[in-house]
Structures are given as structure tokens and as C-alpha cells.
JSON list of C-alpha atoms and ligand atoms in Angstrom, two decimals:
[
{"chain": "A", "resi": 1350, "resn": "MET", "atom": "CA", "xyz": [105.97, 103.22, 117.03]},
{"chain": "A", "resi": 1351, "resn": "GLN", "atom": "CA", "xyz": [106.21, 105.15, 120.26]},
{"chain": "A", "resi": 1352, "resn": "ILE", "atom": "CA", "xyz": [107.93, 108.52, 120.19]},
{"chain": "A", "resi": 1353, "resn": "ARG", "atom": "CA", "xyz": [109.03, 110.12, 123.44]},
{"chain": "A", "resi": 1354, "resn": "PRO", "atom": "CA", "xyz": [109.65, 113.84, 123.07]},
{"chain": "A", "resi": 1355, "resn": "GLY", "atom": "CA", "xyz": [112.82, 114.96, 124.83]},
{"chain": "A", "resi": 1356, "resn": "ASP", "atom": "CA", "xyz": [114.50, 118.19, 125.92]},
{"chain": "A", "resi": 1357, "resn": "ASN", "atom": "CA", "xyz": [115.55, 119.18, 122.40]},
{"chain": "A", "resi": 1358, "resn": "ASP", "atom": "CA", "xyz": [112.09, 118.63, 120.95]},
{"chain": "A", "resi": 1359, "resn": "LEU", "atom": "CA", "xyz": [109.43, 121.22, 120.35]},
{"chain": "A", "resi": 1360, "resn": "LEU", "atom": "CA", "xyz": [105.73, 121.09, 119.52]},
{"chain": "A", "resi": 1361, "resn": "LEU", "atom": "CA", "xyz": [104.98, 123.79, 116.95]},
{"chain": "A", "resi": 1362, "resn": "ILE", "atom": "CA", "xyz": [101.23, 124.47, 116.88]},
{"chain": "A", "resi": 1363, "resn": "ILE", "atom": "CA", "xyz": [100.25, 126.21, 113.66]},
{"chain": "A", "resi": 1364, "resn": "ASP", "atom": "CA", "xyz": [97.34, 128.67, 113.45]},
{"chain": "A", "resi": 1365, "resn": "VAL", "atom": "CA", "xyz": [94.68, 126.99, 115.62]},
{"chain": "A", "resi": 1366, "resn": "GLN", "atom": "CA", "xyz": [92.53, 130.11, 115.37]},
{"chain": "A", "resi": 1367, "resn": "ASN", "atom": "CA", "xyz": [88.78, 130.68, 115.19]},
{"chain": "A", "resi": 1368, "resn": "ASP", "atom": "CA", "xyz": [88.81, 131.72, 111.53]},
{"chain": "A", "resi": 1369, "resn": "PHE", "atom": "CA", "xyz": [90.22, 128.31, 110.51]},
{"chain": "A", "resi": 1370, "resn": "CYS", "atom": "CA", "xyz": [87.59, 126.43, 112.54]},
{"chain": "A", "resi": 1371, "resn": "PRO", "atom": "CA", "xyz": [83.95, 125.72, 111.60]},
{"chain": "A", "resi": 1372, "resn": "GLY", "atom": "CA", "xyz": [82.03, 129.01, 111.56]},
{"chain": "A", "resi": 1373, "resn": "GLY", "atom": "CA", "xyz": [85.20, 130.99, 110.81]},
{"chain": "A", "resi": 1374, "resn": "ALA", "atom": "CA", "xyz": [86.02, 133.08, 107.75]},
{"chain": "A", "resi": 1375, "resn": "LEU", "atom": "CA", "xyz": [88.36, 130.48, 106.21]},
{"chain": "A", "resi": 1376, "resn": "ALA", "atom": "CA", "xyz": [87.02, 127.39, 107.93]},
{"chain": "A", "resi": 1377, "resn": "VAL", "atom": "CA", "xyz": [88.90, 124.14, 107.51]},
{"chain": "A", "resi": 1378, "resn": "ALA", "atom": "CA", "xyz": [86.56, 121.13, 107.53]},
{"chain": "A", "resi": 1379, "resn": "ASP", "atom": "CA", "xyz": [86.66, 119.56, 110.98]},
{"chain": "A", "resi": 1380, "resn": "GLY", "atom": "CA", "xyz": [89.34, 122.09, 111.97]},
{"chain": "A", "resi": 1381, "resn": "ASP", "atom": "CA", "xyz": [88.32, 122.23, 115.62]},
{"chain": "A", "resi": 1382, "resn": "ALA", "atom": "CA", "xyz": [88.81, 118.45, 115.93]},
{"chain": "A", "resi": 1383, "resn": "VAL", "atom": "CA", "xyz": [92.53, 119.10, 116.32]},
{"chain": "A", "resi": 1384, "resn": "VAL", "atom": "CA", "xyz": [92.07, 120.99, 119.59]},
{"chain": "A", "resi": 1385, "resn": "PRO", "atom": "CA", "xyz": [91.70, 118.06, 122.03]},
{"chain": "A", "resi": 1386, "resn": "VAL", "atom": "CA", "xyz": [94.37, 116.11, 120.14]},
{"chain": "A", "resi": 1387, "resn": "ILE", "atom": "CA", "xyz": [96.84, 118.99, 120.35]},
{"chain": "A", "resi": 1388, "resn": "ASN", "atom": "CA", "xyz": [96.06, 119.62, 124.02]},
{"chain": "A", "resi": 1389, "resn": "ARG", "atom": "CA", "xyz": [96.84, 115.98, 124.75]},
{"chain": "A", "resi": 1390, "resn": "LEU", "atom": "CA", "xyz": [100.06, 116.03, 122.70]},
{"chain": "A", "resi": 1391, "resn": "ALA", "atom": "CA", "xyz": [101.27, 119.30, 124.21]},
{"chain": "A", "resi": 1392, "resn": "GLU", "atom": "CA", "xyz": [101.36, 117.77, 127.70]},
{"chain": "A", "resi": 1393, "resn": "ARG", "atom": "CA", "xyz": [104.15, 115.51, 126.50]},
{"chain": "A", "resi": 1394, "resn": "PHE", "atom": "CA", "xyz": [106.42, 118.32, 125.32]},
{"chain": "A", "resi": 1395, "resn": "ALA", "atom": "CA", "xyz": [108.76, 120.40, 127.45]},
{"chain": "A", "resi": 1396, "resn": "HIS", "atom": "CA", "xyz": [108.64, 123.11, 124.76]},
{"chain": "A", "resi": 1397, "resn": "VAL", "atom": "CA", "xyz": [105.57, 124.45, 122.97]},
{"chain": "A", "resi": 1398, "resn": "VAL", "atom": "CA", "xyz": [105.46, 127.30, 120.43]},
{"chain": "A", "resi": 1399, "resn": "LEU", "atom": "CA", "xyz": [102.33, 128.70, 118.77]},
{"chain": "A", "resi": 1400, "resn": "THR", "atom": "CA", "xyz": [101.90, 130.56, 115.51]},
{"chain": "A", "resi": 1401, "resn": "GLN", "atom": "CA", "xyz": [99.13, 133.05, 114.89]},
{"chain": "A", "resi": 1402, "resn": "ASP", "atom": "CA", "xyz": [98.10, 134.25, 111.43]},
{"chain": "A", "resi": 1403, "resn": "TRP", "atom": "CA", "xyz": [97.85, 138.01, 112.02]},
{"chain": "A", "resi": 1404, "resn": "HIS", "atom": "CA", "xyz": [96.87, 140.20, 109.08]},
{"chain": "A", "resi": 1405, "resn": "PRO", "atom": "CA", "xyz": [96.19, 143.93, 108.99]},
{"chain": "A", "resi": 1406, "resn": "GLN", "atom": "CA", "xyz": [92.87, 144.95, 107.46]},
{"chain": "A", "resi": 1407, "resn": "GLY", "atom": "CA", "xyz": [93.16, 145.17, 103.67]},
{"chain": "A", "resi": 1408, "resn": "HIS", "atom": "CA", "xyz": [96.00, 142.64, 103.57]},
{"chain": "A", "resi": 1409, "resn": "SER", "atom": "CA", "xyz": [97.28, 141.86, 100.07]},
{"chain": "A", "resi": 1410, "resn": "SER", "atom": "CA", "xyz": [96.33, 138.17, 100.41]},
{"chain": "A", "resi": 1411, "resn": "PHE", "atom": "CA", "xyz": [92.64, 139.11, 100.76]},
{"chain": "A", "resi": 1412, "resn": "ALA", "atom": "CA", "xyz": [90.55, 138.86, 97.58]},
{"chain": "A", "resi": 1413, "resn": "THR", "atom": "CA", "xyz": [88.75, 142.02, 98.69]},
{"chain": "A", "resi": 1414, "resn": "SER", "atom": "CA", "xyz": [92.01, 143.93, 98.19]},
{"chain": "A", "resi": 1415, "resn": "HIS", "atom": "CA", "xyz": [92.01, 143.05, 94.48]},
{"chain": "A", "resi": 1416, "resn": "PRO", "atom": "CA", "xyz": [88.92, 144.40, 92.70]},
{"chain": "A", "resi": 1417, "resn": "GLY", "atom": "CA", "xyz": [87.51, 141.89, 90.23]},
{"chain": "A", "resi": 1418, "resn": "SER", "atom": "CA", "xyz": [89.12, 138.93, 92.01]},
{"chain": "A", "resi": 1419, "resn": "ALA", "atom": "CA", "xyz": [87.38, 136.23, 94.02]},
{"chain": "A", "resi": 1420, "resn": "PRO", "atom": "CA", "xyz": [88.57, 134.17, 96.97]},
{"chain": "A", "resi": 1421, "resn": "PHE", "atom": "CA", "xyz": [90.60, 131.07, 96.05]},
{"chain": "A", "resi": 1422, "resn": "GLU", "atom": "CA", "xyz": [91.81, 132.54, 92.76]},
{"chain": "A", "resi": 1423, "resn": "THR", "atom": "CA", "xyz": [95.54, 132.82, 92.23]},
{"chain": "A", "resi": 1424, "resn": "ILE", "atom": "CA", "xyz": [97.30, 136.03, 91.25]},
{"chain": "A", "resi": 1425, "resn": "SER", "atom": "CA", "xyz": [100.86, 137.07, 90.54]},
{"chain": "A", "resi": 1426, "resn": "MET", "atom": "CA", "xyz": [102.64, 139.05, 93.26]},
{"chain": "A", "resi": 1427, "resn": "PRO", "atom": "CA", "xyz": [106.22, 140.43, 93.15]},
{"chain": "A", "resi": 1428, "resn": "TYR", "atom": "CA", "xyz": [107.34, 137.39, 95.15]},
{"chain": "A", "resi": 1429, "resn": "GLY", "atom": "CA", "xyz": [105.46, 134.79, 93.09]},
{"chain": "A", "resi": 1430, "resn": "ARG", "atom": "CA", "xyz": [102.01, 133.22, 92.81]},
{"chain": "A", "resi": 1431, "resn": "GLN", "atom": "CA", "xyz": [99.62, 133.97, 95.64]},
{"chain": "A", "resi": 1432, "resn": "THR", "atom": "CA", "xyz": [96.25, 132.39, 96.38]},
{"chain": "A", "resi": 1433, "resn": "LEU", "atom": "CA", "xyz": [93.65, 134.96, 97.37]},
{"chain": "A", "resi": 1434, "resn": "TRP", "atom": "CA", "xyz": [91.68, 134.28, 100.54]},
{"chain": "A", "resi": 1435, "resn": "PRO", "atom": "CA", "xyz": [88.55, 135.56, 102.18]},
{"chain": "A", "resi": 1436, "resn": "ASP", "atom": "CA", "xyz": [89.37, 138.23, 104.76]},
{"chain": "A", "resi": 1437, "resn": "HIS", "atom": "CA", "xyz": [90.59, 136.25, 107.77]},
{"chain": "A", "resi": 1438, "resn": "CYS", "atom": "CA", "xyz": [92.62, 136.52, 110.98]},
{"chain": "A", "resi": 1439, "resn": "VAL", "atom": "CA", "xyz": [92.45, 140.31, 111.07]},
{"chain": "A", "resi": 1440, "resn": "GLN", "atom": "CA", "xyz": [94.62, 141.62, 113.90]},
{"chain": "A", "resi": 1441, "resn": "GLY", "atom": "CA", "xyz": [92.67, 141.85, 117.13]},
{"chain": "A", "resi": 1442, "resn": "SER", "atom": "CA", "xyz": [89.50, 140.23, 115.79]},
{"chain": "A", "resi": 1443, "resn": "THR", "atom": "CA", "xyz": [87.72, 137.25, 117.32]},
{"chain": "A", "resi": 1444, "resn": "GLY", "atom": "CA", "xyz": [88.58, 135.29, 114.19]},
{"chain": "A", "resi": 1445, "resn": "ALA", "atom": "CA", "xyz": [92.27, 135.83, 114.84]},
{"chain": "A", "resi": 1446, "resn": "ALA", "atom": "CA", "xyz": [92.03, 134.62, 118.44]},
{"chain": "A", "resi": 1447, "resn": "PHE", "atom": "CA", "xyz": [93.14, 131.11, 119.32]},
{"chain": "A", "resi": 1448, "resn": "HIS", "atom": "CA", "xyz": [90.35, 128.54, 119.57]},
{"chain": "A", "resi": 1449, "resn": "PRO", "atom": "CA", "xyz": [88.89, 129.04, 123.07]},
{"chain": "A", "resi": 1450, "resn": "ARG", "atom": "CA", "xyz": [89.63, 125.44, 124.09]},
{"chain": "A", "resi": 1451, "resn": "LEU", "atom": "CA", "xyz": [93.22, 125.42, 122.84]},
{"chain": "A", "resi": 1452, "resn": "GLU", "atom": "CA", "xyz": [95.48, 125.16, 125.87]},
{"chain": "A", "resi": 1453, "resn": "THR", "atom": "CA", "xyz": [97.95, 128.03, 125.39]},
{"chain": "A", "resi": 1454, "resn": "LYS", "atom": "CA", "xyz": [99.31, 128.58, 128.89]},
{"chain": "A", "resi": 1455, "resn": "ARG", "atom": "CA", "xyz": [102.45, 126.52, 128.42]},
{"chain": "A", "resi": 1456, "resn": "ALA", "atom": "CA", "xyz": [103.48, 128.14, 125.15]},
{"chain": "A", "resi": 1457, "resn": "GLU", "atom": "CA", "xyz": [106.94, 129.70, 125.38]},
{"chain": "A", "resi": 1458, "resn": "LEU", "atom": "CA", "xyz": [106.52, 131.86, 122.32]},
{"chain": "A", "resi": 1459, "resn": "VAL", "atom": "CA", "xyz": [103.82, 133.05, 119.95]},
{"chain": "A", "resi": 1460, "resn": "ILE", "atom": "CA", "xyz": [105.07, 133.80, 116.46]},
{"chain": "A", "resi": 1461, "resn": "ARG", "atom": "CA", "xyz": [102.75, 136.16, 114.60]},
{"chain": "A", "resi": 1462, "resn": "LYS", "atom": "CA", "xyz": [102.99, 136.12, 110.83]},
{"chain": "A", "resi": 1463, "resn": "GLY", "atom": "CA", "xyz": [101.42, 137.77, 107.81]},
{"chain": "A", "resi": 1464, "resn": "PHE", "atom": "CA", "xyz": [101.48, 141.20, 109.44]},
{"chain": "A", "resi": 1465, "resn": "ARG", "atom": "CA", "xyz": [103.26, 142.94, 106.55]},
{"chain": "A", "resi": 1466, "resn": "PRO", "atom": "CA", "xyz": [100.55, 144.37, 104.28]},
{"chain": "A", "resi": 1467, "resn": "GLU", "atom": "CA", "xyz": [102.33, 143.52, 101.03]},
{"chain": "A", "resi": 1468, "resn": "ILE", "atom": "CA", "xyz": [103.32, 139.93, 101.65]},
{"chain": "A", "resi": 1469, "resn": "ASP", "atom": "CA", "xyz": [101.66, 136.78, 102.92]},
{"chain": "A", "resi": 1470, "resn": "SER", "atom": "CA", "xyz": [103.34, 134.32, 105.24]},
{"chain": "A", "resi": 1471, "resn": "TYR", "atom": "CA", "xyz": [102.39, 130.66, 105.37]},
{"chain": "A", "resi": 1472, "resn": "SER", "atom": "CA", "xyz": [105.54, 129.36, 107.00]},
{"chain": "A", "resi": 1473, "resn": "ALA", "atom": "CA", "xyz": [106.39, 129.87, 110.66]},
{"chain": "A", "resi": 1474, "resn": "PHE", "atom": "CA", "xyz": [109.96, 130.53, 109.48]},
{"chain": "A", "resi": 1475, "resn": "TYR", "atom": "CA", "xyz": [109.73, 132.74, 106.37]},
{"chain": "A", "resi": 1476, "resn": "GLU", "atom": "CA", "xyz": [107.32, 135.06, 104.63]},
{"chain": "A", "resi": 1477, "resn": "ASN", "atom": "CA", "xyz": [106.08, 133.88, 101.23]},
{"chain": "A", "resi": 1478, "resn": "ASP", "atom": "CA", "xyz": [109.11, 135.44, 99.50]},
{"chain": "A", "resi": 1479, "resn": "ARG", "atom": "CA", "xyz": [110.93, 132.53, 101.23]},
{"chain": "A", "resi": 1480, "resn": "ARG", "atom": "CA", "xyz": [113.62, 135.02, 102.30]},
{"chain": "A", "resi": 1481, "resn": "THR", "atom": "CA", "xyz": [112.26, 137.28, 105.03]},
{"chain": "A", "resi": 1482, "resn": "PRO", "atom": "CA", "xyz": [112.70, 135.40, 108.32]},
{"chain": "A", "resi": 1483, "resn": "THR", "atom": "CA", "xyz": [110.26, 135.46, 111.22]},
{"chain": "A", "resi": 1484, "resn": "GLY", "atom": "CA", "xyz": [113.05, 134.87, 113.74]},
{"chain": "A", "resi": 1485, "resn": "LEU", "atom": "CA", "xyz": [111.85, 131.40, 114.75]},
{"chain": "A", "resi": 1486, "resn": "ALA", "atom": "CA", "xyz": [114.95, 129.60, 113.45]},
{"chain": "A", "resi": 1487, "resn": "GLY", "atom": "CA", "xyz": [117.18, 131.84, 115.54]},
{"chain": "A", "resi": 1488, "resn": "TYR", "atom": "CA", "xyz": [115.02, 131.27, 118.60]},
{"chain": "A", "resi": 1489, "resn": "LEU", "atom": "CA", "xyz": [115.16, 127.49, 118.19]},
{"chain": "A", "resi": 1490, "resn": "ARG", "atom": "CA", "xyz": [118.92, 127.49, 117.62]},
{"chain": "A", "resi": 1491, "resn": "GLU", "atom": "CA", "xyz": [119.65, 129.69, 120.61]},
{"chain": "A", "resi": 1492, "resn": "ARG", "atom": "CA", "xyz": [117.47, 127.47, 122.75]},
{"chain": "A", "resi": 1493, "resn": "GLY", "atom": "CA", "xyz": [119.10, 124.27, 121.44]},
{"chain": "A", "resi": 1494, "resn": "LEU", "atom": "CA", "xyz": [115.80, 122.94, 120.09]},
{"chain": "A", "resi": 1495, "resn": "ARG", "atom": "CA", "xyz": [116.58, 120.64, 117.18]},
{"chain": "A", "resi": 1496, "resn": "ARG", "atom": "CA", "xyz": [113.51, 118.54, 116.40]},
{"chain": "A", "resi": 1497, "resn": "VAL", "atom": "CA", "xyz": [110.24, 120.19, 115.44]},
{"chain": "A", "resi": 1498, "resn": "PHE", "atom": "CA", "xyz": [106.93, 118.29, 115.69]},
{"chain": "A", "resi": 1499, "resn": "LEU", "atom": "CA", "xyz": [104.19, 120.05, 113.74]},
{"chain": "A", "resi": 1500, "resn": "VAL", "atom": "CA", "xyz": [100.42, 120.11, 114.21]},
{"chain": "A", "resi": 1501, "resn": "GLY", "atom": "CA", "xyz": [97.63, 122.55, 113.35]},
{"chain": "A", "resi": 1502, "resn": "LEU", "atom": "CA", "xyz": [95.87, 124.23, 110.44]},
{"chain": "A", "resi": 1503, "resn": "ALA", "atom": "CA", "xyz": [96.08, 123.86, 107.63]},
{"chain": "A", "resi": 1504, "resn": "THR", "atom": "CA", "xyz": [98.04, 120.75, 106.64]},
{"chain": "A", "resi": 1505, "resn": "ASP", "atom": "CA", "xyz": [98.44, 121.87, 103.03]},
{"chain": "A", "resi": 1506, "resn": "TYR", "atom": "CA", "xyz": [99.35, 125.52, 103.63]},
{"chain": "A", "resi": 1507, "resn": "CYS", "atom": "CA", "xyz": [100.87, 126.79, 106.83]},
{"chain": "A", "resi": 1508, "resn": "VAL", "atom": "CA", "xyz": [101.79, 123.38, 108.28]},
{"chain": "A", "resi": 1509, "resn": "TYR", "atom": "CA", "xyz": [103.26, 122.26, 104.98]},
{"chain": "A", "resi": 1510, "resn": "TYR", "atom": "CA", "xyz": [105.39, 125.37, 104.43]},
{"chain": "A", "resi": 1511, "resn": "SER", "atom": "CA", "xyz": [106.55, 125.36, 108.04]},
{"chain": "A", "resi": 1512, "resn": "ALA", "atom": "CA", "xyz": [107.56, 121.69, 107.92]},
{"chain": "A", "resi": 1513, "resn": "VAL", "atom": "CA", "xyz": [109.51, 122.08, 104.68]},
{"chain": "A", "resi": 1514, "resn": "ASP", "atom": "CA", "xyz": [111.30, 125.18, 105.95]},
{"chain": "A", "resi": 1515, "resn": "ALA", "atom": "CA", "xyz": [112.13, 123.47, 109.25]},
{"chain": "A", "resi": 1516, "resn": "GLY", "atom": "CA", "xyz": [113.83, 120.69, 107.29]},
{"chain": "A", "resi": 1517, "resn": "ARG", "atom": "CA", "xyz": [115.66, 123.08, 104.97]},
{"chain": "A", "resi": 1518, "resn": "LEU", "atom": "CA", "xyz": [116.94, 125.03, 107.96]},
{"chain": "A", "resi": 1519, "resn": "GLY", "atom": "CA", "xyz": [118.51, 121.90, 109.39]},
{"chain": "A", "resi": 1520, "resn": "PHE", "atom": "CA", "xyz": [115.92, 120.88, 111.95]},
{"chain": "A", "resi": 1521, "resn": "ASP", "atom": "CA", "xyz": [114.37, 117.44, 112.04]},
{"chain": "A", "resi": 1522, "resn": "ALA", "atom": "CA", "xyz": [110.72, 117.89, 111.11]},
{"chain": "A", "resi": 1523, "resn": "VAL", "atom": "CA", "xyz": [107.94, 115.48, 112.07]},
{"chain": "A", "resi": 1524, "resn": "LEU", "atom": "CA", "xyz": [104.31, 116.09, 111.11]},
{"chain": "A", "resi": 1525, "resn": "ILE", "atom": "CA", "xyz": [101.73, 114.50, 113.43]},
{"chain": "A", "resi": 1526, "resn": "GLU", "atom": "CA", "xyz": [98.72, 113.80, 111.21]},
{"chain": "A", "resi": 1527, "resn": "ALA", "atom": "CA", "xyz": [96.16, 113.36, 113.98]},
{"chain": "A", "resi": 1528, "resn": "GLY", "atom": "CA", "xyz": [96.73, 116.98, 114.95]},
{"chain": "A", "resi": 1529, "resn": "CYS", "atom": "CA", "xyz": [96.25, 118.45, 111.46]},
{"chain": "A", "resi": 1530, "resn": "ARG", "atom": "CA", "xyz": [93.41, 119.19, 109.04]},
{"chain": "A", "resi": 1531, "resn": "ALA", "atom": "CA", "xyz": [93.61, 120.42, 105.43]},
{"chain": "A", "resi": 1532, "resn": "ILE", "atom": "CA", "xyz": [91.96, 123.02, 103.19]},
{"chain": "A", "resi": 1533, "resn": "ASP", "atom": "CA", "xyz": [92.56, 120.82, 100.09]},
{"chain": "A", "resi": 1534, "resn": "LEU", "atom": "CA", "xyz": [92.17, 123.39, 97.34]},
{"chain": "A", "resi": 1535, "resn": "ALA", "atom": "CA", "xyz": [92.83, 122.19, 93.78]},
{"chain": "A", "resi": 1536, "resn": "GLY", "atom": "CA", "xyz": [95.09, 119.29, 94.74]},
{"chain": "A", "resi": 1537, "resn": "SER", "atom": "CA", "xyz": [96.96, 121.25, 97.40]},
{"chain": "A", "resi": 1538, "resn": "LEU", "atom": "CA", "xyz": [96.96, 118.38, 99.89]},
{"chain": "A", "resi": 1539, "resn": "ALA", "atom": "CA", "xyz": [98.57, 115.93, 97.44]},
{"chain": "A", "resi": 1540, "resn": "THR", "atom": "CA", "xyz": [101.14, 118.59, 96.57]},
{"chain": "A", "resi": 1541, "resn": "ALA", "atom": "CA", "xyz": [101.86, 119.11, 100.25]},
{"chain": "A", "resi": 1542, "resn": "TRP", "atom": "CA", "xyz": [102.39, 115.40, 101.01]},
{"chain": "A", "resi": 1543, "resn": "ALA", "atom": "CA", "xyz": [104.69, 115.03, 97.99]},
{"chain": "A", "resi": 1544, "resn": "GLY", "atom": "CA", "xyz": [106.61, 118.19, 98.88]},
{"chain": "A", "resi": 1545, "resn": "MET", "atom": "CA", "xyz": [107.10, 117.13, 102.48]},
{"chain": "A", "resi": 1546, "resn": "ALA", "atom": "CA", "xyz": [108.24, 113.64, 101.49]},
{"chain": "A", "resi": 1547, "resn": "ALA", "atom": "CA", "xyz": [110.74, 115.11, 99.01]},
{"chain": "A", "resi": 1548, "resn": "GLU", "atom": "CA", "xyz": [112.19, 117.33, 101.75]},
{"chain": "A", "resi": 1549, "resn": "GLY", "atom": "CA", "xyz": [112.53, 114.50, 104.25]},
{"chain": "A", "resi": 1550, "resn": "VAL", "atom": "CA", "xyz": [109.70, 115.56, 106.57]},
{"chain": "A", "resi": 1551, "resn": "GLN", "atom": "CA", "xyz": [108.67, 112.56, 108.67]},
{"chain": "A", "resi": 1552, "resn": "ARG", "atom": "CA", "xyz": [104.96, 111.80, 108.88]},
{"chain": "A", "resi": 1553, "resn": "VAL", "atom": "CA", "xyz": [103.47, 109.96, 111.84]},
{"chain": "A", "resi": 1554, "resn": "ASN", "atom": "CA", "xyz": [99.83, 109.41, 112.71]},
{"chain": "A", "resi": 1555, "resn": "ASP", "atom": "CA", "xyz": [100.23, 110.05, 116.41]},
{"chain": "A", "resi": 1556, "resn": "LEU", "atom": "CA", "xyz": [102.92, 109.78, 119.05]},
{"chain": "A", "resi": 1557, "resn": "GLY", "atom": "CA", "xyz": [101.61, 106.37, 120.20]},
{"chain": "B", "resi": 2349, "resn": "VGL", "atom": "C1", "xyz": [96.56, 129.74, 106.20]},
{"chain": "B", "resi": 2349, "resn": "VGL", "atom": "C2", "xyz": [95.68, 130.42, 104.20]},
{"chain": "B", "resi": 2349, "resn": "VGL", "atom": "C3", "xyz": [95.84, 131.73, 104.56]},
{"chain": "B", "resi": 2349, "resn": "VGL", "atom": "C4", "xyz": [96.95, 128.61, 107.10]},
{"chain": "B", "resi": 2349, "resn": "VGL", "atom": "C5", "xyz": [96.73, 131.06, 106.58]},
{"chain": "B", "resi": 2349, "resn": "VGL", "atom": "O1", "xyz": [97.07, 128.83, 108.31]},
{"chain": "B", "resi": 2349, "resn": "VGL", "atom": "O2", "xyz": [97.14, 127.48, 106.58]},
{"chain": "B", "resi": 2349, "resn": "VGL", "atom": "N1", "xyz": [96.05, 129.44, 105.01]},
{"chain": "B", "resi": 2349, "resn": "VGL", "atom": "N2", "xyz": [96.35, 132.06, 105.75]},
{"chain": "B", "resi": 2350, "resn": "ZN", "atom": "ZN1", "xyz": [96.40, 134.08, 106.34]}
]
């Protein structure tokens, strides 16, 4: 199947940052392999938006902020269950920077998320309370952008939550698998695929 992105379509590039690539603090296996794929895809879109995971030091999603806890454990937060992560994507750090070969010049907007100390944000649209908006939905609506193609890191966290929220907010959501890689923690990737299918997120391998 060949998909031709049009004027109402957007490529949403999730968290292609050094800390999610090999050598980074929360490295996704083969994470940097998405960079040339995404650069190629982005040329076909009139509209490109980036997200950037952007935590203050001591963020509440960091295991180091919870004495006695270890990375990848799950704890209870006021807004629900939260996985604890190694310190990553600290504001202004090299780890928080976009991968040096990611082509960012054509991006219209960079949405930073996870900057509130007390709450994590996987989705490009809402914080993890699923209520506090980032403003992206309003931006897309005002711009008349209706179909969101998603790529980036990681398939089973930030890409997954963003895709589901895009669908719930009334956008058409299409995940492009060739441009994604997963963390796959305790079945999280299977959960993500099932969750996206249930919410009507389309899944394509590439644009063809
Ligand atoms: C992400 C865990 C923590 C992601 C961000 O971008 O998928 N995952 N922060
Ligand atoms: Zn994060």
C-alpha cells in the first residue's frame, strides 16, 4: 500500500533523543536505527512536529528520587501507577538533545513534556494523569491538521500513549513501524499493540 501524505497530515516524531539511543541513560535497543528512516519519511510531509522528553533534575519518575526503589520498578503516584526510570533527558543535558543526525530544521513545533516535577508525561497530548493537556491538540486543530503519523521512541511508551490519545481526541492516527523501536519491559510492547488496535490506531510498516 502506498500512502501519500497530504496537506492535512503531520509527522509526529517522538523523543528521538540521545538518552533513548545506544549509549544513552535509557537506551532503546537499536534506537538510533530510526534516524535515517525518519529523515527519509519527514521529506514527504508538509508538516513535522517533534516531541522532546524534558525533565527537571530530581524528577518524580526517576528511581533516584525514591529511596529504596530501583529503575524499572513500578510505584503508586497520585495519578496512578508509574514506572520508575533511570535519570534521563534532564533539561539542557546532552542526553536530552535530539540525536545529532536527526533532521530537525523543518519541524514547525517542538513539544516539550515531562517538565512538571510531580508528574510524568508519556503522551505528546497529555501528562500521565491523562487530563493535563500539552496544547498539541489545540495546535493541530487550529492548523487544520487531522491525520497524525507517528514515529520515534519508544513504541511501547511515548509513541503508544501519543497514538492512543491522538485517536481519542478525534485525529486519525497511523503508526509507522519502520520508524519506531521499543523498550519492551514486562510485556509492554504486546500491551501497546493491543491497546493501539483497540483504539483504532492504524499500523503500517512504511509509507511504501
Ligand atoms: C519515554 C520512558 C520515560 C519514551 C520517556 O520516550 O518512551 N519512556 N520517558
Ligand atoms: Zn521520560
